Short mmCIF file of N, CA and C and ligand atoms in Angstrom, two decimals:
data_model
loop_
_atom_site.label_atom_id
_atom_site.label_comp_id
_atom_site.label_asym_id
_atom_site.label_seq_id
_atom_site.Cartn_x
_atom_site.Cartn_y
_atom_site.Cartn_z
N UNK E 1 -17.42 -10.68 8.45
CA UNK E 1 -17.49 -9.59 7.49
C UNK E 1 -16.31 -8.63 7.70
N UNK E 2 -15.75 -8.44 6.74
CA UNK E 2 -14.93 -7.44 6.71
C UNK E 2 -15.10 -5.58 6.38
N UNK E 3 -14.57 -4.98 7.24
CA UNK E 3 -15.01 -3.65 7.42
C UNK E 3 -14.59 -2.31 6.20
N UNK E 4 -13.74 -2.57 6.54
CA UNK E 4 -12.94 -1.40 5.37
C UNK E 4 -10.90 -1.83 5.41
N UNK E 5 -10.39 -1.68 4.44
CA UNK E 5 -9.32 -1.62 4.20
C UNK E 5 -8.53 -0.81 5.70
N UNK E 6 -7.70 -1.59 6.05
CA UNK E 6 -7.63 -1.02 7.21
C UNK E 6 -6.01 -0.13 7.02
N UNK E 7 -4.85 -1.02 6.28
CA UNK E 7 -3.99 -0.36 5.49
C UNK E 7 -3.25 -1.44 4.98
N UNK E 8 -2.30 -1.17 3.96
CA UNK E 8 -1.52 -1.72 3.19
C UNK E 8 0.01 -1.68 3.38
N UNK E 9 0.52 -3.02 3.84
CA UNK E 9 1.87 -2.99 4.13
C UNK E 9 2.70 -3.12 2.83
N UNK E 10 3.67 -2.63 3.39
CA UNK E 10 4.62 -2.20 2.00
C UNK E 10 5.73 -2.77 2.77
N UNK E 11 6.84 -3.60 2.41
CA UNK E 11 8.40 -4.25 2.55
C UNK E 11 9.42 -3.64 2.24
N UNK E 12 10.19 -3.38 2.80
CA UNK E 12 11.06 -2.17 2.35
C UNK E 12 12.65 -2.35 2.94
N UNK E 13 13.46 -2.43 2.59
CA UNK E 13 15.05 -2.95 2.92
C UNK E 13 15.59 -2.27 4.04
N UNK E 14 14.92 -0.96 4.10
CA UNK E 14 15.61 0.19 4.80
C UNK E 14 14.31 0.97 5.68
N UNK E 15 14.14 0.82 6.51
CA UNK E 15 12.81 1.56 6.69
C UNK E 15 13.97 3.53 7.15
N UNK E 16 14.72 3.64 7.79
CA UNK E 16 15.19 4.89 7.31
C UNK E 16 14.73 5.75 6.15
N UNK E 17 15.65 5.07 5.04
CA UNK E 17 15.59 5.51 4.02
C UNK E 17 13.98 5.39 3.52
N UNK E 18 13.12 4.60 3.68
CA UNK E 18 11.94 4.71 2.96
C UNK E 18 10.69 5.21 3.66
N UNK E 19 11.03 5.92 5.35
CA UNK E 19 10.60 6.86 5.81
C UNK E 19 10.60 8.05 4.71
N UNK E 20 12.13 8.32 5.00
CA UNK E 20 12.42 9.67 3.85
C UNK E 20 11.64 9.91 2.66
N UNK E 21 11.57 8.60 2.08
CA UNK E 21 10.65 8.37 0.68
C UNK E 21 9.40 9.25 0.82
N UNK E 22 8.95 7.92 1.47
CA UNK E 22 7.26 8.05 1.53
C UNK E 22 6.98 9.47 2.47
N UNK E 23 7.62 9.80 2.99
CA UNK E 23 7.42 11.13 3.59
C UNK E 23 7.39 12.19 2.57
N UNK E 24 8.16 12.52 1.32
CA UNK E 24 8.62 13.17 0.57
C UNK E 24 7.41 12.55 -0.46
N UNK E 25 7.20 11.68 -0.57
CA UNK E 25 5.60 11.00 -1.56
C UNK E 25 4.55 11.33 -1.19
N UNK E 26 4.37 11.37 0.38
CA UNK E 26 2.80 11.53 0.41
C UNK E 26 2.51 13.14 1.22
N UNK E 27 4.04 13.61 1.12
CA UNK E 27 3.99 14.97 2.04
C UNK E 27 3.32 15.34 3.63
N UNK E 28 3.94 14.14 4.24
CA UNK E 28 3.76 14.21 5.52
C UNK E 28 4.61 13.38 6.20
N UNK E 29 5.00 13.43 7.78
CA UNK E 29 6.04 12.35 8.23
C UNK E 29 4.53 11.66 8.20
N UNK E 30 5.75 10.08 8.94
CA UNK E 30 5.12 9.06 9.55
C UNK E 30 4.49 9.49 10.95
N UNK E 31 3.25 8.91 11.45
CA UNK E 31 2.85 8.95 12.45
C UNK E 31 3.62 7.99 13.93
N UNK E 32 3.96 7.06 13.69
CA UNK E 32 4.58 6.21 14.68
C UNK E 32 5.75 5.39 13.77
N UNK E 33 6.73 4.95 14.98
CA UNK E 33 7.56 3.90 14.68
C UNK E 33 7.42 2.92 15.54
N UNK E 34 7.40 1.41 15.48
CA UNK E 34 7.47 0.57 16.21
C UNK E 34 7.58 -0.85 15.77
N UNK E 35 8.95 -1.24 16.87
CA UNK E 35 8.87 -2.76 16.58
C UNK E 35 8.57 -3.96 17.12
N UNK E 36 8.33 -5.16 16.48
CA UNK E 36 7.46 -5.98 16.59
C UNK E 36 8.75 -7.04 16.94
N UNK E 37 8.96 -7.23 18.09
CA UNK E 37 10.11 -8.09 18.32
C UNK E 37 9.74 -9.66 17.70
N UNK E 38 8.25 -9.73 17.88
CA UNK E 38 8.00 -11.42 17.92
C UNK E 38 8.05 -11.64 16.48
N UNK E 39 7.76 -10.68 15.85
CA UNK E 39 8.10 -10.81 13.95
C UNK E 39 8.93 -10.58 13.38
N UNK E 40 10.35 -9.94 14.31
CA UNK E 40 11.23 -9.60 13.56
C UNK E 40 11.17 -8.15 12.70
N UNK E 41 10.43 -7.38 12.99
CA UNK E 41 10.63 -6.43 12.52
C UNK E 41 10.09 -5.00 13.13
N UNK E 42 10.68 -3.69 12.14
CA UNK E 42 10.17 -2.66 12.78
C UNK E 42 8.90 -2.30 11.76
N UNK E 43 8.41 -1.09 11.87
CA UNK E 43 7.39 -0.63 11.18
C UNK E 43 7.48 0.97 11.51
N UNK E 44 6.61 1.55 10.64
CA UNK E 44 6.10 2.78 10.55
C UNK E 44 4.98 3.08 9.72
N UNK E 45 4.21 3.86 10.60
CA UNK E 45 2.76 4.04 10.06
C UNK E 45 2.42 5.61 9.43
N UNK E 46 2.25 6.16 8.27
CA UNK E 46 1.26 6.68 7.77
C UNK E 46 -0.12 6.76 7.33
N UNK E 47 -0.43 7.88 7.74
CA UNK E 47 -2.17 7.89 7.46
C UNK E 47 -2.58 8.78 6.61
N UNK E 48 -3.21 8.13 5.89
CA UNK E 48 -3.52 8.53 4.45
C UNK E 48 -5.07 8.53 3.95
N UNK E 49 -5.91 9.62 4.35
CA UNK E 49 -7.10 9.70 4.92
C UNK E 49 -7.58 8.64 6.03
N UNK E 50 -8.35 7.69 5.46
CA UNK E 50 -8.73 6.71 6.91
C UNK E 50 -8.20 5.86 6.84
N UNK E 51 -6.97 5.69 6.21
CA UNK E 51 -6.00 4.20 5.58
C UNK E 51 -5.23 4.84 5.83
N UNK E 52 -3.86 3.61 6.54
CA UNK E 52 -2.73 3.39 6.64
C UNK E 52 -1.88 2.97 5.60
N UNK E 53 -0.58 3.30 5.61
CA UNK E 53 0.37 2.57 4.99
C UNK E 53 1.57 2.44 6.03
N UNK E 54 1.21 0.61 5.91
CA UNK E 54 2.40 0.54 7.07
C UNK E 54 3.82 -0.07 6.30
N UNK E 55 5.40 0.48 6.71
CA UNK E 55 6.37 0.03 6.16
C UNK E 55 6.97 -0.93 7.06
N UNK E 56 7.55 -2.15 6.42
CA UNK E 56 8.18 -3.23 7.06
C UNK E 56 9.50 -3.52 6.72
N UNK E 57 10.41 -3.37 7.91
CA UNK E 57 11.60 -3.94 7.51
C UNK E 57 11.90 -5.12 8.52
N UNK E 58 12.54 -5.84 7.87
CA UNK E 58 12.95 -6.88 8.90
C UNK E 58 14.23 -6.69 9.84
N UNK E 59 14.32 -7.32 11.00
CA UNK E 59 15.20 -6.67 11.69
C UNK E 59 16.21 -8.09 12.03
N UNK E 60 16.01 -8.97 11.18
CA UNK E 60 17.01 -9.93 10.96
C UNK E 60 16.61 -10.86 9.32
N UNK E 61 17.59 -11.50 8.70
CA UNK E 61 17.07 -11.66 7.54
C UNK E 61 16.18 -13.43 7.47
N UNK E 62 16.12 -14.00 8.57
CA UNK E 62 15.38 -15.03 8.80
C UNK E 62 14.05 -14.63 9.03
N UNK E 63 13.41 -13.30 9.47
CA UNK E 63 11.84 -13.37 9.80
C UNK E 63 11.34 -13.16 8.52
N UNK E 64 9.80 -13.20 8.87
CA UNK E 64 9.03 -13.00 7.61
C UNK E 64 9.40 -11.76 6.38
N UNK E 65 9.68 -11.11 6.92
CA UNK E 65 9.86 -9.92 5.82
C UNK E 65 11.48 -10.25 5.22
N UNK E 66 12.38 -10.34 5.80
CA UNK E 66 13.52 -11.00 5.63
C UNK E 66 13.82 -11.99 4.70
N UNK E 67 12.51 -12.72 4.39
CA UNK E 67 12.30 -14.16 3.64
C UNK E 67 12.27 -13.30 2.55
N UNK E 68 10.81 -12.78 2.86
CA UNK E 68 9.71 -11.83 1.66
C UNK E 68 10.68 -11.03 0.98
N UNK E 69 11.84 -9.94 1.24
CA UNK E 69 12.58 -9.44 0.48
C UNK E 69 13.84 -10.37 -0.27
N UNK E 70 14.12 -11.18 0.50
CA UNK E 70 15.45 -11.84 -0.08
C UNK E 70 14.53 -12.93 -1.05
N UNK E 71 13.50 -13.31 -1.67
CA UNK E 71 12.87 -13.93 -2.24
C UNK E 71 12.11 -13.11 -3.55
N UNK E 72 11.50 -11.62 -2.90
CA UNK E 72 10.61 -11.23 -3.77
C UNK E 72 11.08 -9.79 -4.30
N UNK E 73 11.73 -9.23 -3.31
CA UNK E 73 12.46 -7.78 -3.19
C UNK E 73 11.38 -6.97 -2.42
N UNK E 74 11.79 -5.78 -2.96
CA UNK E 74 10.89 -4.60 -1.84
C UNK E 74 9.29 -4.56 -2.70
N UNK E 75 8.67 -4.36 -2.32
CA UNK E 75 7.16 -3.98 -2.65
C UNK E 75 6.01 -4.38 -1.60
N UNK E 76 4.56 -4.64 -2.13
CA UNK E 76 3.08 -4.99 -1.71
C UNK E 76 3.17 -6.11 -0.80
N UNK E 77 3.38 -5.95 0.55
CA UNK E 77 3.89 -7.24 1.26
C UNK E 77 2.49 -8.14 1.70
N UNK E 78 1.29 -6.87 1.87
CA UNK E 78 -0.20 -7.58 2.24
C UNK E 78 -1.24 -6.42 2.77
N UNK E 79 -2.13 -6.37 2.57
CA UNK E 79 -3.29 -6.06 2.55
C UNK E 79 -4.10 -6.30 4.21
N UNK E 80 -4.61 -5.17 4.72
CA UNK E 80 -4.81 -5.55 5.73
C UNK E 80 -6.42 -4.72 6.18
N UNK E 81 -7.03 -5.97 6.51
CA UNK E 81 -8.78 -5.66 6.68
C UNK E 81 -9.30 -5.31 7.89
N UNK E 82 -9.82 -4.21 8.50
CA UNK E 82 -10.15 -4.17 9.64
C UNK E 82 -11.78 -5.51 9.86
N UNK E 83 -11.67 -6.17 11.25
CA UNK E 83 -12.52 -7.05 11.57
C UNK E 83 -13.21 -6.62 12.38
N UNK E 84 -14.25 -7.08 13.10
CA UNK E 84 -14.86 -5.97 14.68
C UNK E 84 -14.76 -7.89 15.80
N UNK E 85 -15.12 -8.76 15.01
CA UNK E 85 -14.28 -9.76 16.01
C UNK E 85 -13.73 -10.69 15.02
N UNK E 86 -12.28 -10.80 15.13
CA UNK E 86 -11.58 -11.38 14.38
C UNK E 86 -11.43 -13.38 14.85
N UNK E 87 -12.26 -13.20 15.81
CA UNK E 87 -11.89 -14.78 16.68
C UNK E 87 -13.06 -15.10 15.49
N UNK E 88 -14.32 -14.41 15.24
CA UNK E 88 -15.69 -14.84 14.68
C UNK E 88 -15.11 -14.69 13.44
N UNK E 89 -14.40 -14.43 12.77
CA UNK E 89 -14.03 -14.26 11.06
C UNK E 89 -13.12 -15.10 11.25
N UNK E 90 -11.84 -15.55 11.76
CA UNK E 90 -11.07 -16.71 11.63
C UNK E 90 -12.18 -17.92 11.69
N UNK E 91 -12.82 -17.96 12.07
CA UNK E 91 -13.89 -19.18 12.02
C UNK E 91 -14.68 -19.42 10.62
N UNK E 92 -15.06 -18.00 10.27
CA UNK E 92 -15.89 -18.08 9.25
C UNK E 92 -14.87 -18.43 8.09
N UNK E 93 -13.76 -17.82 7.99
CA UNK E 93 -12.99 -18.28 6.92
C UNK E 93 -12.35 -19.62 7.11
N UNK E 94 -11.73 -20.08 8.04
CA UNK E 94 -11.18 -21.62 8.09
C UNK E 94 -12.29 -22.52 7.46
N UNK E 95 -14.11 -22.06 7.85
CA UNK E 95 -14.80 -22.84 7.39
C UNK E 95 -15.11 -22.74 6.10
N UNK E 96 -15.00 -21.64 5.09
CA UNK E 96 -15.03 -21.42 3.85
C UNK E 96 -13.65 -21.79 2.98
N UNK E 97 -12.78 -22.15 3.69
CA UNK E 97 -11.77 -23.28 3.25
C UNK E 97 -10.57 -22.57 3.00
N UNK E 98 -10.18 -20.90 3.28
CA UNK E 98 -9.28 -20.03 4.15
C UNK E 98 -8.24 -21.09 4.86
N UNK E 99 -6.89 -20.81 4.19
CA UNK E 99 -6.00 -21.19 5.21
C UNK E 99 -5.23 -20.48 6.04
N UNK E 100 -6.07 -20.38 7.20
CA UNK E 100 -5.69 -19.17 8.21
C UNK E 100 -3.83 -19.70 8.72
N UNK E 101 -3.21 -18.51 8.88
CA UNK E 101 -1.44 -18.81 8.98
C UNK E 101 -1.23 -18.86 10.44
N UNK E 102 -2.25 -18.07 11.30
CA UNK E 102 -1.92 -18.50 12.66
C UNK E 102 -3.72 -18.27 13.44
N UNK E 103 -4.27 -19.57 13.75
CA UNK E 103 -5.48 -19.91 14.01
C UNK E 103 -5.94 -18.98 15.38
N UNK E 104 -4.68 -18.53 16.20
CA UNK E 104 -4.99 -17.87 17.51
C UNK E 104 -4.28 -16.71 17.47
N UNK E 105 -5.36 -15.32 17.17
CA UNK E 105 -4.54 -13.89 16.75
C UNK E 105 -3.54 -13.54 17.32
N UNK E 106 -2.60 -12.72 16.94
CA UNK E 106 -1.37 -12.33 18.21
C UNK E 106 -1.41 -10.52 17.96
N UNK E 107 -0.48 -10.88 18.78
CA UNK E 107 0.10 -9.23 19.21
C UNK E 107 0.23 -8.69 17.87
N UNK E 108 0.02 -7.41 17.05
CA UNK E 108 0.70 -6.92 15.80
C UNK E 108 1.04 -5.50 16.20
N UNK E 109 1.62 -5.18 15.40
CA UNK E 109 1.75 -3.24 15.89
C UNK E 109 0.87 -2.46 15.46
N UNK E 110 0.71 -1.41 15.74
CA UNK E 110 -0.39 -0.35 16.04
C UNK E 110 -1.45 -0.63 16.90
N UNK E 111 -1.42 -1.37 18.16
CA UNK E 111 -2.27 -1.69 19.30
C UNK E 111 -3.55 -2.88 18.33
N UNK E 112 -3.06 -4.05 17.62
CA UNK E 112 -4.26 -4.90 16.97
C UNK E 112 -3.78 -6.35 17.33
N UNK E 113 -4.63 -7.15 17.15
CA UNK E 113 -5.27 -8.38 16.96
C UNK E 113 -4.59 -8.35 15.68
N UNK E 114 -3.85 -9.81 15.25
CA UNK E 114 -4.04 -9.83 13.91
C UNK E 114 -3.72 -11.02 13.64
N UNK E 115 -4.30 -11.64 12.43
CA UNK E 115 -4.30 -12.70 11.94
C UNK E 115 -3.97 -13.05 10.47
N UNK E 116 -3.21 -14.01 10.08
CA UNK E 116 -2.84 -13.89 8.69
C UNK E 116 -3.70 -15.31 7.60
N UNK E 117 -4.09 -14.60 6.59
CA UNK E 117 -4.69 -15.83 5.46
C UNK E 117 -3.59 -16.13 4.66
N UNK E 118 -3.51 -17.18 4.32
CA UNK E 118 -1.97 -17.79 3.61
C UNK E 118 -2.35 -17.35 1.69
N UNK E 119 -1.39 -16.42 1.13
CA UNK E 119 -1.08 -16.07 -0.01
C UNK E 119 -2.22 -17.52 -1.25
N UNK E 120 -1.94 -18.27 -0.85
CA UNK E 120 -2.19 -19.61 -1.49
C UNK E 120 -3.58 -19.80 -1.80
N UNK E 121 -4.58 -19.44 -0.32
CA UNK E 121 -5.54 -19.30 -0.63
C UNK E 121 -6.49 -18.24 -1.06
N UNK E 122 -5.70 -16.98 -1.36
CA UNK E 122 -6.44 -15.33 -1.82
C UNK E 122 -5.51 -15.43 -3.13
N UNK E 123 -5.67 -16.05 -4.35
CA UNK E 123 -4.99 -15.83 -5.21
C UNK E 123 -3.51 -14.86 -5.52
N UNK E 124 -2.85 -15.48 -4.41
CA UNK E 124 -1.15 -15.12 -4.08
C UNK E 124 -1.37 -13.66 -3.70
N UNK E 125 -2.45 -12.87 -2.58
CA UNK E 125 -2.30 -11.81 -1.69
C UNK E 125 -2.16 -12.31 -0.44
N UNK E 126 -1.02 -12.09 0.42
CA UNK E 126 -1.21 -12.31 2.06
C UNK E 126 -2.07 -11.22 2.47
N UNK E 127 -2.97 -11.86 2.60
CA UNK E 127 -4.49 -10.97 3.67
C UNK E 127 -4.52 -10.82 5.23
N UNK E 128 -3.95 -9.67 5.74
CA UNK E 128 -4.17 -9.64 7.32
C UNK E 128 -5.60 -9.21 7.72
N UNK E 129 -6.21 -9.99 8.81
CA UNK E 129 -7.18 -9.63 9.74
C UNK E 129 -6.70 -8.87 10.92
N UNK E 130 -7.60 -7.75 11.38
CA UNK E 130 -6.84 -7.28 11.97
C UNK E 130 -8.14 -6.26 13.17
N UNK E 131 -8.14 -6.36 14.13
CA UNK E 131 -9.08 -6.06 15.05
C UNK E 131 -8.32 -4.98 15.96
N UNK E 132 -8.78 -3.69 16.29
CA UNK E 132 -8.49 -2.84 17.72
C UNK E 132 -8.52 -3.57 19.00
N UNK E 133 -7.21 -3.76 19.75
CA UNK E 133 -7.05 -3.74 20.73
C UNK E 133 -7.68 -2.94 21.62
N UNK E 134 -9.25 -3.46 22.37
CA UNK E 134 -9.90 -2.51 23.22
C UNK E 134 -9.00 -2.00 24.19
N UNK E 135 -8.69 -0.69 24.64
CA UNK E 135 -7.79 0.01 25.39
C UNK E 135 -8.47 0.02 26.95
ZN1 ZN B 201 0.01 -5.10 8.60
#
């Protein structure tokens, strides 16, 4: 079962410049910056009542976001669901016929678990699962 919208990543060419943006959009800085070496990219998080909006840039043009912009341009990169055990929902969805993108969660930024459903099978949304790293 999925919990609540946990936040919505957004792709963005420049995360500099679209700090500035969205700072100036939603009238507040970002809360954190951080990058995700194993994905190729950085991020930054705003919070926007109990939802995030996280920005993605790629930090070479071969990783995922790198693909995703030189293919699609900047926008809605994926949707991301908070889980409470994401090992027990990768199960439930692989068995409901979910094509989970990586079967064993990894590291993501903002201290989570996360797991990706392939665009293909959520009528062309990449859906992240995404669980708190107990501290
Ligand atoms: Zn995300």
């Amino acid at each position: 079962m999925m919990n609540k919208i946990e936040h919505i990543g957004i792709a963005v060419k420049n995360l500099k410049d679209s700090n500035k943006l969205f700072e100036t959009l939603f009238g507040k800085p970002q809360y954190k910056i951080e990058s995700v070496v194993s994905e190729g990219v950085n991020t930054s998080f705003f919070m926007i009542g109990d939802q995030k909006i996280e920005l993605l840039e790629a930090t070479d043009s071969d990783s995922p976001i790198g693909k995703f912009i030189a293919k699609r341009g900047e926008g809605i990169h994926h949707i991301a669901f908070e889980v409470f055990d994401i090992y027990k929902e990768i199960e439930r969805l692989k068995k409901e016929g979910f094509q989970v993108l990586n079967e064993s969660p990894k590291h993501g930024a903002d201290n989570k678990l996360v797991a990706f459903l392939h665009p293909k099978s959520c009528n062309g949304v990449l859906i992240e699962l995404c669980q708190d790293i107990a501290k």
